[in-house]
Short mmCIF file of C-alpha atoms (C1' of nucleotides) in Angstrom, two decimals:
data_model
loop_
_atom_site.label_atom_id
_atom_site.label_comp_id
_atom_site.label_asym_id
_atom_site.label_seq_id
_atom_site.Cartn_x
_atom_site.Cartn_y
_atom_site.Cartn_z
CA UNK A 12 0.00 0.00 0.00
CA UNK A 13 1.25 3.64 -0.72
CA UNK A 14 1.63 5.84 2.07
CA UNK A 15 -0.17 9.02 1.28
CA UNK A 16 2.08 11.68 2.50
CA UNK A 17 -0.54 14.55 1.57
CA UNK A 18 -2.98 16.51 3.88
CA UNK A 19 -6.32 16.61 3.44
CA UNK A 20 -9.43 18.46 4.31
CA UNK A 21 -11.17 17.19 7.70
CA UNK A 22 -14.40 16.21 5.72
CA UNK A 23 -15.35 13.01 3.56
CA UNK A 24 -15.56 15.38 0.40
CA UNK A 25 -11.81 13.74 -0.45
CA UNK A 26 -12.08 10.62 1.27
CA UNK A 27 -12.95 8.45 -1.95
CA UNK A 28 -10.19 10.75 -3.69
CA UNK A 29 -7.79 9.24 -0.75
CA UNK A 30 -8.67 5.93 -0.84
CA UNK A 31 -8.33 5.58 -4.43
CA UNK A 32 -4.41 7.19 -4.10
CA UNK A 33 -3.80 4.91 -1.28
CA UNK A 34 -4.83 2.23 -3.40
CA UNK A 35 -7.37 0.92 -1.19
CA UNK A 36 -11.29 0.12 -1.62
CA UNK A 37 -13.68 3.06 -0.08
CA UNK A 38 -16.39 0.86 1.74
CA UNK A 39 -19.26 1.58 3.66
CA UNK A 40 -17.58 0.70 6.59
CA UNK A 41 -14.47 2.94 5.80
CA UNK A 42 -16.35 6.05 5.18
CA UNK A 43 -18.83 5.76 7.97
CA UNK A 44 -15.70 5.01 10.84
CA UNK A 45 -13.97 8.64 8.95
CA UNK A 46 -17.15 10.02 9.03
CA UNK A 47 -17.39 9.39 12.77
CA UNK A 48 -13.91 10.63 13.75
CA UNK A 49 -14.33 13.95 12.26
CA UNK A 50 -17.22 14.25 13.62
CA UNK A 51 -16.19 13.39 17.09
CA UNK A 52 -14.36 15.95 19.21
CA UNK A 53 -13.31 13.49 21.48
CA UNK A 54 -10.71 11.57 20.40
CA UNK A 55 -11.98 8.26 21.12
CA UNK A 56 -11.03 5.03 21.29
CA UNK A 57 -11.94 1.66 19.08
CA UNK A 58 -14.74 0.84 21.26
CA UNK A 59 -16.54 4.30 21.40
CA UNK A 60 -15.78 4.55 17.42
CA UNK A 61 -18.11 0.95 16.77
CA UNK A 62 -20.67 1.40 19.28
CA UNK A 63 -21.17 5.18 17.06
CA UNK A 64 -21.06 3.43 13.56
CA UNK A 65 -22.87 0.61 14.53
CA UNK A 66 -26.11 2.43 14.82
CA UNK A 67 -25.66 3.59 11.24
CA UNK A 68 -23.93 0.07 10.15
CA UNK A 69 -25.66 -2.26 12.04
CA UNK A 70 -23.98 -5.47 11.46
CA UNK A 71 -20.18 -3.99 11.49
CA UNK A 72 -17.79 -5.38 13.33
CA UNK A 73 -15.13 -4.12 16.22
CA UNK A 74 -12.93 -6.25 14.36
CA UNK A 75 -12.99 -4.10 11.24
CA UNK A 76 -12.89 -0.72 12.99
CA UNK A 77 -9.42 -2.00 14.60
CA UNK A 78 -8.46 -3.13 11.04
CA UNK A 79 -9.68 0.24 9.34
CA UNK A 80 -8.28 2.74 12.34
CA UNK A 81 -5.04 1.28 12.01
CA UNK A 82 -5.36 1.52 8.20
CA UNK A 83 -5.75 5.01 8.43
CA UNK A 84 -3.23 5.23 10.36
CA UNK A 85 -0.80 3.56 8.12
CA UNK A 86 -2.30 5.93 5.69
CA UNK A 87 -1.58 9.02 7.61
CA UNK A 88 -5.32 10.05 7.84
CA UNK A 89 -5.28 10.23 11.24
CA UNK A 90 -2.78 10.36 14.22
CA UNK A 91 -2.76 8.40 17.73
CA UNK A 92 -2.45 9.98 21.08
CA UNK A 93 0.11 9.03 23.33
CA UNK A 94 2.59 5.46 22.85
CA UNK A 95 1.28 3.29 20.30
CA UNK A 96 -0.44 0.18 21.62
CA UNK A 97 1.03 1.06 25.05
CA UNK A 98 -0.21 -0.28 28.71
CA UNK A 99 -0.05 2.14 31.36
CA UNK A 100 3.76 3.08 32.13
CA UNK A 101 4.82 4.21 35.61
CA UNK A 102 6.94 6.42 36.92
CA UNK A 103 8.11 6.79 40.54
CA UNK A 104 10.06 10.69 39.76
CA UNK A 105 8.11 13.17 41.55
CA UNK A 106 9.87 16.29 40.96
CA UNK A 107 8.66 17.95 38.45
CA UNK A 108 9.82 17.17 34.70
CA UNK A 109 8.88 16.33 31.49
CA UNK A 110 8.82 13.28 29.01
CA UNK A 111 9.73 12.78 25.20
CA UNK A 112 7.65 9.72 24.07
CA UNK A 113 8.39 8.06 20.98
CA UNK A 114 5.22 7.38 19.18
CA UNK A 115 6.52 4.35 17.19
CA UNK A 116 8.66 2.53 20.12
CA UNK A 117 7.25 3.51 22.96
CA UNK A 118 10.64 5.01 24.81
CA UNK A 119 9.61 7.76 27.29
CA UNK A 120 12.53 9.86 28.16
CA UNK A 121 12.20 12.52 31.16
CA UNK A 122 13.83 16.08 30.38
CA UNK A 123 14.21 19.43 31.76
CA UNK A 124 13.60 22.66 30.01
CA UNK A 125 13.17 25.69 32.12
CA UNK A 126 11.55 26.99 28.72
CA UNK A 127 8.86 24.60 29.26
CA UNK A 128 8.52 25.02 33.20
CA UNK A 129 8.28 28.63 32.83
CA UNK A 130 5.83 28.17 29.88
CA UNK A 131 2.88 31.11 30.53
CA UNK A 132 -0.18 28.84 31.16
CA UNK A 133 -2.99 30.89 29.03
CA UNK A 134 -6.05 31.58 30.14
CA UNK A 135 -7.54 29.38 27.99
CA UNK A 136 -6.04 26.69 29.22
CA UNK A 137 -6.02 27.51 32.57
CA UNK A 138 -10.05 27.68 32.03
CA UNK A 139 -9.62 23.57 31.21
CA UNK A 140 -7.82 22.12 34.16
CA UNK A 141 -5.14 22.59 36.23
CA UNK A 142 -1.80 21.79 34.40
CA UNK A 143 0.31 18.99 35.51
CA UNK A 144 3.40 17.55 33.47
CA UNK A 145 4.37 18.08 29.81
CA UNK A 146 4.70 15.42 26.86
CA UNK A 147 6.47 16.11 23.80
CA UNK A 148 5.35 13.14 21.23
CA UNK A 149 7.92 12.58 18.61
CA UNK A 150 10.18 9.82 17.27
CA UNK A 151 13.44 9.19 18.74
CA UNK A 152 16.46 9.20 17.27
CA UNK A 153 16.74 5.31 16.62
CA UNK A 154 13.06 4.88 15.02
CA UNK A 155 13.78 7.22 12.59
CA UNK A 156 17.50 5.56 11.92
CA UNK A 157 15.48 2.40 11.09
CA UNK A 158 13.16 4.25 9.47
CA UNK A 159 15.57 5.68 7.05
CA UNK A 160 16.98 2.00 6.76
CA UNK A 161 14.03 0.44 5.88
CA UNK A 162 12.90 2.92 3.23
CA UNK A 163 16.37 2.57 1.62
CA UNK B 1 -5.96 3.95 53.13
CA UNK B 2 -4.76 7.73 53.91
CA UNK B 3 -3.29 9.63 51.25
CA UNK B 4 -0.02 10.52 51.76
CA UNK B 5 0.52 13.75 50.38
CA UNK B 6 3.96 14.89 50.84
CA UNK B 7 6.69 13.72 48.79
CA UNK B 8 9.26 11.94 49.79
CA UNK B 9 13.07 11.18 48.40
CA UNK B 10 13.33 8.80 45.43
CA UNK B 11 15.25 5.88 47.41
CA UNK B 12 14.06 2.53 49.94
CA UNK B 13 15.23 4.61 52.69
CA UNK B 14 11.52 5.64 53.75
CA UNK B 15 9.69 3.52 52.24
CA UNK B 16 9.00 1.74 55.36
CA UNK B 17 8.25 4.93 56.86
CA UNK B 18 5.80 6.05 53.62
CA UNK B 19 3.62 2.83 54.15
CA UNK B 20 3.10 3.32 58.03
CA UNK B 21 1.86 6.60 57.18
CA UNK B 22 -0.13 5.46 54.48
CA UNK B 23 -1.34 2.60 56.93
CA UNK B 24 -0.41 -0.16 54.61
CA UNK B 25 2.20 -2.64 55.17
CA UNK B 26 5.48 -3.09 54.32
CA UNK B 27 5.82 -6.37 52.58
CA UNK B 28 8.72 -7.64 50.49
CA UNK B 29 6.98 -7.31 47.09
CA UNK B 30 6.29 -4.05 47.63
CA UNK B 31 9.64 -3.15 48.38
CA UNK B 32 11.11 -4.69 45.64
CA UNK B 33 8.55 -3.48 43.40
CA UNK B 34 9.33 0.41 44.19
CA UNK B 35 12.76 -0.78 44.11
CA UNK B 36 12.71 -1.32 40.80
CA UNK B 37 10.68 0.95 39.82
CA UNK B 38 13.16 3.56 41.24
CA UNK B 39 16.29 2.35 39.54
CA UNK B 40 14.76 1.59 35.92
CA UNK B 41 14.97 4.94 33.70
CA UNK B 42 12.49 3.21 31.06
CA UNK B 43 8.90 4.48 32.90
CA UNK B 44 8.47 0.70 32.65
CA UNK B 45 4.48 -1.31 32.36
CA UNK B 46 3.29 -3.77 34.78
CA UNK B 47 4.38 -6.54 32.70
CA UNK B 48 7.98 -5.01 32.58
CA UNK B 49 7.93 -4.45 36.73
CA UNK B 50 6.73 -8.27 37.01
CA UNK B 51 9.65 -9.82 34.99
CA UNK B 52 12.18 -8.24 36.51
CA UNK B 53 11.12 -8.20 39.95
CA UNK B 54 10.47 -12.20 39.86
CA UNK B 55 14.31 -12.50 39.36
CA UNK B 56 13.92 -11.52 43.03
CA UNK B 57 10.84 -12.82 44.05
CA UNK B 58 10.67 -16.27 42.41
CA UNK B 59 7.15 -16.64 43.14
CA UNK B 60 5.67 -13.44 42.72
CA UNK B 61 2.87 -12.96 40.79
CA UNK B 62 1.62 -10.99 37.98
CA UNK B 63 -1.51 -9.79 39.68
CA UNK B 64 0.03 -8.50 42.60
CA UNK B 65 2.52 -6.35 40.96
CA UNK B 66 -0.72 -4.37 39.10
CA UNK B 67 -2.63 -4.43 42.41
CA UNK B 68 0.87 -3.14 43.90
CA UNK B 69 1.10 -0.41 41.23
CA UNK B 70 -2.32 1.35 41.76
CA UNK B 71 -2.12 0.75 45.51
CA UNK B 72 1.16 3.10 45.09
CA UNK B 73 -0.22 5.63 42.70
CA UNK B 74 -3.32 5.94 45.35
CA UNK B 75 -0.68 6.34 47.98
CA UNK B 76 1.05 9.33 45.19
CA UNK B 77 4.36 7.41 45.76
CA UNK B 78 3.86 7.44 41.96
CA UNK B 79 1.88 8.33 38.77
CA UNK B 80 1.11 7.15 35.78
CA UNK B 81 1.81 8.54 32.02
CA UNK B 82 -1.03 9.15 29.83
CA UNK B 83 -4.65 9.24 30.39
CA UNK B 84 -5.16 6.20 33.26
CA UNK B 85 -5.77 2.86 32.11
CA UNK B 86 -6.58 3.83 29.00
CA UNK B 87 -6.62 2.60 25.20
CA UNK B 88 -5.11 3.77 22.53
CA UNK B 89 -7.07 6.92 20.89
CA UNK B 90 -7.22 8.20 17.37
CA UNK B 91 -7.31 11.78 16.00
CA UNK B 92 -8.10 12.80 12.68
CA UNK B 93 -6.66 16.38 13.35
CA UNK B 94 -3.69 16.85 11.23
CA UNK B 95 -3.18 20.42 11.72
CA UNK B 96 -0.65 21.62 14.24
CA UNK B 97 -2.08 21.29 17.22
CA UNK B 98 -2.00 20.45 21.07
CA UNK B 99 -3.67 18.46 23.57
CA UNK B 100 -4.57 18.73 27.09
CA UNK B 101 -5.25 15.15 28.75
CA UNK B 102 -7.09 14.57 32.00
CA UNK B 103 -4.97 11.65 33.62
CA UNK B 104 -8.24 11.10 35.73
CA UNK B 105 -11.15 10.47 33.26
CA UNK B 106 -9.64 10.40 30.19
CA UNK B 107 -10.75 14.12 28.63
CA UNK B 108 -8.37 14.72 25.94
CA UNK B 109 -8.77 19.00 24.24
CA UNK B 110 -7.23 20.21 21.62
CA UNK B 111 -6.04 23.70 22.17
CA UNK B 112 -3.66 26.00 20.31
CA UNK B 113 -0.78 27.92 21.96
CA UNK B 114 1.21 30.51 19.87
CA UNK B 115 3.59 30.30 22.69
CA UNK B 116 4.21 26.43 22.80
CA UNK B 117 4.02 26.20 18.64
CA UNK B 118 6.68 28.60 18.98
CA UNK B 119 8.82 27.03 21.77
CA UNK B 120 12.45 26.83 20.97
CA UNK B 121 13.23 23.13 20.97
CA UNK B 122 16.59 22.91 22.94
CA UNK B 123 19.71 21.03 21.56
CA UNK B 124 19.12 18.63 24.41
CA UNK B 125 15.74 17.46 22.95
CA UNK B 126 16.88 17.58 19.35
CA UNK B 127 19.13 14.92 19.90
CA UNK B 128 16.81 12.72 21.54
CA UNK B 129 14.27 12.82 18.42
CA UNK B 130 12.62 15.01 15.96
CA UNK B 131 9.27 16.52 17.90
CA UNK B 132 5.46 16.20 16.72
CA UNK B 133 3.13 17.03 19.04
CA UNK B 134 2.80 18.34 22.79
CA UNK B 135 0.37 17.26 25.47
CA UNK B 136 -0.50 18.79 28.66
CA UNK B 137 -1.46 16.23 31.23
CA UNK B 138 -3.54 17.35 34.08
CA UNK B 139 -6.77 17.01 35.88
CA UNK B 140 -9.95 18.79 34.03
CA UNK B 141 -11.87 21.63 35.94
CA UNK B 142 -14.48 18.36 35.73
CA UNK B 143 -12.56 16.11 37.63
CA UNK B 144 -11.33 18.76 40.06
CA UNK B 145 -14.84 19.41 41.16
CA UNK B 146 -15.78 15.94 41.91
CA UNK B 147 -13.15 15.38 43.98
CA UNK B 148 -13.68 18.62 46.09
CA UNK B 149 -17.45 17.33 46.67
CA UNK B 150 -15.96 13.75 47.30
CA UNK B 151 -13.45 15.07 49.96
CA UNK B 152 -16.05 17.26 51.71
"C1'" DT C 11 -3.03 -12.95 67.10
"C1'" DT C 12 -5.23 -10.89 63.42
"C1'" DG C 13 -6.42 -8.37 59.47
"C1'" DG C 14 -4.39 -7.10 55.47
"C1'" DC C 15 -1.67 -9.14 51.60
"C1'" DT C 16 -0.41 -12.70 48.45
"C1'" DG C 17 -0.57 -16.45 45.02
"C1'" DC C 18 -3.43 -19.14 42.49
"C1'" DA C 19 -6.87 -19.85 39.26
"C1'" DA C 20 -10.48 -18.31 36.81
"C1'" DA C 21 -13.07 -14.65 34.91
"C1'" DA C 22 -13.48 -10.48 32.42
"C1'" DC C 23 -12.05 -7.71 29.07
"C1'" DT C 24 -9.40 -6.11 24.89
"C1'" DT C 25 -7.23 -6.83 20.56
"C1'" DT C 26 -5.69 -9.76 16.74
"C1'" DT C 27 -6.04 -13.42 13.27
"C1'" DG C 28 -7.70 -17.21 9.84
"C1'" DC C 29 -10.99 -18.10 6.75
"C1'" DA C 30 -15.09 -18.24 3.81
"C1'" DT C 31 -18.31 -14.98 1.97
"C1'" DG C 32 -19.47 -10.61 0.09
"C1'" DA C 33 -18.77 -5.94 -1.90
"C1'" DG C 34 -16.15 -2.35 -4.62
"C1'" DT C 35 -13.75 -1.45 -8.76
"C1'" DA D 20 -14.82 -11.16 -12.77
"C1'" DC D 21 -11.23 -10.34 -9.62
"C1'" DT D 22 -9.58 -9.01 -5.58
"C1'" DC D 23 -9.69 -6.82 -1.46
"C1'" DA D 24 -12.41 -6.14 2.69
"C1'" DT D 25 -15.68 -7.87 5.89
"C1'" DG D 26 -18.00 -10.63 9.53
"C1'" DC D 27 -17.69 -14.44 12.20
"C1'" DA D 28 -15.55 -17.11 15.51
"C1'" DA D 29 -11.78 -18.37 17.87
"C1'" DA D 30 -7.34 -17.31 19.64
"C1'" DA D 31 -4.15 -14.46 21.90
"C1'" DG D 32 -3.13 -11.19 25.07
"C1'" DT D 33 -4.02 -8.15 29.12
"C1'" DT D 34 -6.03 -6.92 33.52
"C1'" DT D 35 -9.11 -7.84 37.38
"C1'" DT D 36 -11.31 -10.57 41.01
"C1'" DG D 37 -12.66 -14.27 44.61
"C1'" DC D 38 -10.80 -16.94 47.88
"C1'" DA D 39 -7.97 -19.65 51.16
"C1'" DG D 40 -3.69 -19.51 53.40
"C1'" DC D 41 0.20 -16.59 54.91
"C1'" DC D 42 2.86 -12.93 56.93
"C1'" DA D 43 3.91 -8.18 58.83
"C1'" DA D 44 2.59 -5.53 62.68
#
DNA sequence: TTGGCTGCAAAACTTTTGCATGAGT
DNA sequence: ACTCATGCAAAAGTTTTGCAGCCAA
């Protein structure tokens, strides 16, 4: 499968146009589970994603949202939050700090930056919650070393 | 179980002293468990804790070390990364953007932040990887509220 | 001594996979 | 028509729970 490298418009206006450059089939299934993350302001999970498309898909299965979520993934329609595929990790450091997390291995480094300590909460955010700990999500110097192996 | 709310040094030292305070005891497997925890850099999973403290504890089991783990964070003698037991969740957001995640219920926000799109990455993080996004972790104004009506 | 803690085993839950059928191109 | 994608069912993997015996206080 090509990796479409593009970005696209958060609607389904372009989602056939996608699928065909990806070089995979847009199904029912496929457009309804895009439908349903764009629509969703929460970020959810597999689950929450099925239980939504199954009231307009009756008979689809969790099985193919996993598939299809982690086909768009692959196809850089959409992002995931935090480690991929991770269990909880713990960590026993209460000072304050901050992690890098690799998105593709799953390393979590802590760092200090007294940039990011000093960081001007906004108002906006203040307004959300009370602020806690910083994560920077990236990939670490080895993934993209294999990375650039791989593609080679 | 009290909450113990200072903090206390990253080493055994008190431990025994953290769990009489906490009014929990002081077993071996706990011990070893914030042991290791404590000397492995790697923000390590429940599975990860378990094999290594079994070279140890020959006959420790799996279940205790995850019944061990959210005894602990309860205690905050640690905390977890990423929203709390959690699955992985997808975003179809590919603009440049933040999120804020509520390590209690799982709210994850986007939000924009001139200040943090503009943060100077220091040389200390560019060599650890190239950076994508960054997430605030914290507890949501919701969250905050319940627990002030809980601990009334 | 005694109540909390542990290990075991089983249950509950989540995610992935093989395969025959069905749908998109 | 041809092939990829789907649904089903089962497997694999992860986390939690009930309970009887054990151990720290």
């Amino acid at each position: 499968m090509k990796n479409s490298t593009q970005k696209q418009p958060r609607s389904l206006v372009h989602f056939k146009n996608i699928c065909q450059e990806a070089g995979v089939k847009c199904t029912q299934q496929r457009m309804k589970i895009y439908s349903e993350l764009i629509q969703n302001p929460n970020h959810p999970d597999a689950e929450t994603v099925y239980k939504k498309v199954k009231k307009q898909l009756a008979n689809i299965s969790l099985d193919t949202v996993y598939r299809t979520l982690w086909l768009f993934k692959d196809m850089r329609l959409i992002t995931t939050i935090g480690p991929s595929r991770e269990r909880t990790r713990f960590d026993p450091n209460l000072n304050p700090h901050h992690h890098f997390i690799c998105t593709k291995c799953g390393l979590i480094l802590d760092f200090n930056s007294e940039q990011m300590d000093t960081l001007d909460i906004q108002e906006s955010l203040k307004a959300i919650g009370t602020v806690g700990s910083l994560q920077v999500q990236g990939i670490c110097r080895g993934c993209e070393i294999n990375d650039k192996i791989i593609s080679d």
